[in-house]
mmCIF file of C-alpha atoms in Angstrom:
data_model
loop_
_atom_site.group_PDB
_atom_site.id
_atom_site.type_symbol
_atom_site.label_atom_id
_atom_site.label_comp_id
_atom_site.label_asym_id
_atom_site.label_seq_id
_atom_site.Cartn_x
_atom_site.Cartn_y
_atom_site.Cartn_z
ATOM 1 C CA MET A 1 10.475 -8.662 -14.872
ATOM 2 C CA LYS A 2 11.490 -5.220 -13.709
ATOM 3 C CA ARG A 3 9.471 -2.032 -13.937
ATOM 4 C CA SER A 4 10.983 1.313 -14.795
ATOM 5 C CA ASN A 5 10.860 3.987 -12.051
ATOM 6 C CA HIS A 6 10.191 6.658 -14.662
ATOM 7 C CA ASP A 7 6.422 6.271 -14.453
ATOM 8 C CA LEU A 8 6.054 6.458 -10.647
ATOM 9 C CA TYR A 9 5.357 9.830 -9.020
ATOM 10 C CA GLY A 10 4.559 10.829 -5.476
ATOM 11 C CA THR A 11 0.924 10.630 -4.437
ATOM 12 C CA ASN A 12 -1.281 13.735 -4.465
ATOM 13 C CA PHE A 13 -3.136 12.911 -1.225
ATOM 14 C CA GLU A 14 -5.795 15.657 -1.605
ATOM 15 C CA PHE A 15 -6.686 14.308 -5.036
ATOM 16 C CA LEU A 16 -6.668 10.738 -3.673
ATOM 17 C CA LYS A 17 -9.132 11.635 -0.943
ATOM 18 C CA ARG A 18 -11.430 13.458 -3.395
ATOM 19 C CA SER A 19 -11.231 10.484 -5.782
ATOM 20 C CA PHE A 20 -12.392 7.950 -3.175
ATOM 21 C CA PRO A 21 -14.847 9.763 -0.865
ATOM 22 C CA ASP A 22 -16.861 6.632 -0.129
ATOM 23 C CA LEU A 23 -13.674 4.723 0.813
ATOM 24 C CA ILE A 24 -11.383 7.163 2.641
ATOM 25 C CA GLU A 25 -12.497 8.738 5.911
ATOM 26 C CA SER A 26 -9.303 10.704 6.548
ATOM 27 C CA ILE A 27 -5.653 11.049 5.619
ATOM 28 C CA GLU A 28 -3.403 12.152 8.469
ATOM 29 C CA ASP A 29 0.216 13.192 8.348
ATOM 30 C CA GLY A 30 2.604 10.748 9.995
ATOM 31 C CA PHE A 31 2.077 7.229 11.256
ATOM 32 C CA PHE A 32 -0.857 7.723 13.646
ATOM 33 C CA GLY A 33 0.406 11.230 14.373
ATOM 34 C CA GLU A 34 4.020 10.104 14.931
ATOM 35 C CA GLU A 35 6.970 10.478 12.538
ATOM 36 C CA PRO A 36 5.513 13.273 10.372
ATOM 37 C CA SER A 37 6.421 13.762 6.742
ATOM 38 C CA LYS A 38 9.674 15.638 6.280
ATOM 39 C CA GLY A 39 11.517 16.668 3.142
ATOM 40 C CA ALA A 40 11.679 13.777 0.681
ATOM 41 C CA PHE A 41 9.923 11.424 3.114
ATOM 42 C CA SER A 42 6.140 11.277 2.951
ATOM 43 C CA ARG A 43 4.445 9.409 5.812
ATOM 44 C CA LYS A 44 0.663 9.177 6.088
ATOM 45 C CA THR A 45 -2.058 7.186 7.801
ATOM 46 C CA ILE A 46 -5.175 6.582 5.742
ATOM 47 C CA LYS A 47 -8.287 5.694 7.745
ATOM 48 C CA PHE A 48 -11.018 3.961 5.777
ATOM 49 C CA VAL A 49 -14.759 4.266 6.316
ATOM 50 C CA ASP A 50 -14.949 0.604 7.442
ATOM 51 C CA GLY A 51 -12.523 1.257 10.352
ATOM 52 C CA THR A 52 -9.443 -0.280 8.706
ATOM 53 C CA TYR A 53 -6.307 1.714 8.015
ATOM 54 C CA MET A 54 -3.176 1.934 5.867
ATOM 55 C CA THR A 55 0.227 3.378 6.660
ATOM 56 C CA VAL A 56 1.945 4.982 3.688
ATOM 57 C CA PHE A 57 5.618 5.692 3.139
ATOM 58 C CA GLU A 58 7.009 7.253 -0.037
ATOM 59 C CA LEU A 59 10.535 8.501 -0.674
ATOM 60 C CA ILE A 60 10.318 11.178 -3.391
ATOM 61 C CA ASP A 61 13.075 12.659 -5.516
ATOM 62 C CA ALA A 62 12.620 16.382 -4.859
ATOM 63 C CA ARG A 63 14.019 17.325 -8.286
ATOM 64 C CA THR A 64 11.798 15.086 -10.426
ATOM 65 C CA GLY A 65 8.867 14.256 -8.148
ATOM 66 C CA ARG A 66 9.411 10.557 -8.882
ATOM 67 C CA LYS A 67 9.019 7.894 -6.264
ATOM 68 C CA LYS A 68 12.213 6.123 -5.287
ATOM 69 C CA LYS A 69 10.665 3.886 -2.675
ATOM 70 C CA TYR A 70 7.178 3.002 -1.433
ATOM 71 C CA GLN A 71 5.588 0.969 1.345
ATOM 72 C CA TYR A 72 1.797 0.720 1.612
ATOM 73 C CA ASP A 73 0.640 -1.454 4.543
ATOM 74 C CA TRP A 74 -3.106 -2.115 4.898
ATOM 75 C CA GLU A 75 -4.439 -3.779 8.020
ATOM 76 C CA TYR A 76 -7.735 -5.033 6.560
ATOM 77 C CA LYS A 77 -8.633 -6.987 9.691
ATOM 78 C CA ARG A 78 -6.991 -6.935 13.112
ATOM 79 C CA GLY A 79 -3.719 -8.854 12.703
ATOM 80 C CA HIS A 80 -4.218 -9.363 8.939
ATOM 81 C CA MET A 81 -2.185 -7.233 6.545
ATOM 82 C CA TRP A 82 -1.565 -6.756 2.848
ATOM 83 C CA LYS A 83 1.607 -4.867 2.003
ATOM 84 C CA TRP A 84 2.846 -3.412 -1.265
ATOM 85 C CA HIS A 85 6.612 -2.651 -1.153
ATOM 86 C CA ASN A 86 9.481 -2.012 -3.535
ATOM 87 C CA GLU A 87 12.626 -2.512 -1.488
ATOM 88 C CA PRO A 88 14.960 -5.141 -2.946
ATOM 89 C CA HIS A 89 15.800 -8.306 -1.055
ATOM 90 C CA GLU A 90 19.301 -9.717 -1.245
ATOM 91 C CA GLN A 91 18.386 -13.326 -0.429
ATOM 92 C CA ARG A 92 17.227 -15.163 -3.534
ATOM 93 C CA LYS A 93 14.564 -17.103 -1.639
ATOM 94 C CA GLN A 94 12.888 -13.817 -0.646
ATOM 95 C CA GLN A 95 12.839 -12.375 -4.164
ATOM 96 C CA THR A 96 9.896 -12.477 -6.541
ATOM 97 C CA VAL A 97 9.904 -12.292 -10.364
ATOM 98 C CA THR A 98 8.929 -8.595 -10.073
ATOM 99 C CA GLU A 99 11.798 -7.687 -7.725
ATOM 100 C CA PRO A 100 12.067 -5.117 -6.195
ATOM 101 C CA ASP A 101 8.251 -4.722 -6.414
ATOM 102 C CA HIS A 102 6.425 -7.294 -4.317
ATOM 103 C CA MET A 103 3.476 -7.839 -1.993
ATOM 104 C CA HIS A 104 3.303 -9.428 1.429
ATOM 105 C CA HIS A 105 0.357 -11.101 3.059
ATOM 106 C CA LYS A 106 0.347 -11.641 6.776
ATOM 107 C CA PRO A 107 -2.653 -13.569 8.059
ATOM 108 C CA ALA A 108 -3.241 -13.376 11.805
ATOM 109 C CA GLY A 109 -1.184 -15.830 13.834
ATOM 110 C CA VAL A 110 1.366 -16.374 11.069
ATOM 111 C CA THR A 111 4.905 -15.315 11.936
ATOM 112 C CA GLU A 112 6.332 -15.422 8.394
ATOM 113 C CA GLU A 113 4.664 -13.290 5.741
ATOM 114 C CA ARG A 114 3.888 -14.799 2.373
ATOM 115 C CA ARG A 115 5.529 -12.959 -0.533
ATOM 116 C CA TYR A 116 3.927 -12.454 -3.952
ATOM 117 C CA PRO A 117 4.978 -10.808 -7.225
ATOM 118 C CA ASN A 118 3.566 -7.332 -7.797
ATOM 119 C CA PHE A 119 3.072 -6.675 -11.498
ATOM 120 C CA GLY A 120 0.783 -3.644 -11.308
ATOM 121 C CA HIS A 121 0.077 -2.226 -7.848
ATOM 122 C CA HIS A 122 2.762 0.450 -7.603
ATOM 123 C CA ASP A 123 0.676 3.515 -6.842
ATOM 124 C CA LEU A 124 -2.037 4.355 -4.332
ATOM 125 C CA TYR A 125 -4.715 5.012 -6.960
ATOM 126 C CA THR A 126 -4.508 1.419 -8.247
ATOM 127 C CA ILE A 127 -4.338 0.078 -4.695
ATOM 128 C CA MET A 128 -7.405 2.138 -3.652
ATOM 129 C CA GLU A 129 -9.370 0.682 -6.577
ATOM 130 C CA THR A 130 -8.387 -2.808 -5.399
ATOM 131 C CA ILE A 131 -9.346 -2.089 -1.794
ATOM 132 C CA HIS A 132 -12.633 -0.595 -2.945
ATOM 133 C CA MET A 133 -13.422 -3.795 -4.890
ATOM 134 C CA HIS A 134 -12.484 -5.890 -1.852
ATOM 135 C CA MET A 135 -14.813 -3.897 0.400
ATOM 136 C CA GLU A 136 -17.691 -4.089 -2.101
ATOM 137 C CA ILE A 137 -17.293 -7.883 -2.351
ATOM 138 C CA ALA A 138 -17.211 -8.150 1.448
ATOM 139 C CA LYS A 139 -20.467 -6.163 1.644
ATOM 140 C CA VAL A 140 -22.196 -8.455 -0.832
ATOM 141 C CA LYS A 141 -20.964 -11.532 1.048
ATOM 142 C CA GLN A 142 -22.226 -10.082 4.338
ATOM 143 C CA GLU A 143 -25.619 -9.240 2.799
ATOM 144 C CA GLY A 144 -25.832 -12.810 1.463
ATOM 145 C CA THR A 145 -25.263 -14.328 4.906
ATOM 146 C CA SER A 146 -27.613 -12.001 6.757
ATOM 147 C CA GLY A 147 -30.565 -12.442 4.385
#
C-alpha cells in the first residue's frame, strides 16, 4: 500500500514550534549543532520539554517544496528509540506493507530494530500529536503510581 509523494511538503519549523509550545523546548539547526542544514537537506534537533529529543532529516525538492525523503528519530528514553523513515529496503524480509514508509522501534539492549508499517505518520505535525499523547499518558500513569 504505497502513498503518493504529492501530499508531503517540507516542515515549517517555526510554525511547528508555535503549534506545540508545551511539547517543544527548542529546535536547533543540525544534529546537536553538527551537520547543519544545507540546500535541499534539512537537519534539525528538536529538544522536548521532558528532556527527550528527536533528530530530523528531510530532503526537499527545491522546485516544488515536496519532501523526497524523511527520517525522524525520537529517543524517548535513553537507549529507546522510535523512528519514522521512508527509505526503501531492497531485502523483502525488511519491507513492510507500506514500503517505503515504515517505523522502527529499538528498545534498549536490543541489537535488531523491530520494523512496523507506517500508514499515516509521514509528517512532523502528525508525529508531534502522537508524541504529545504519549507524554500525556505517561504523566497520568506517573500520577497514578505516586498517589
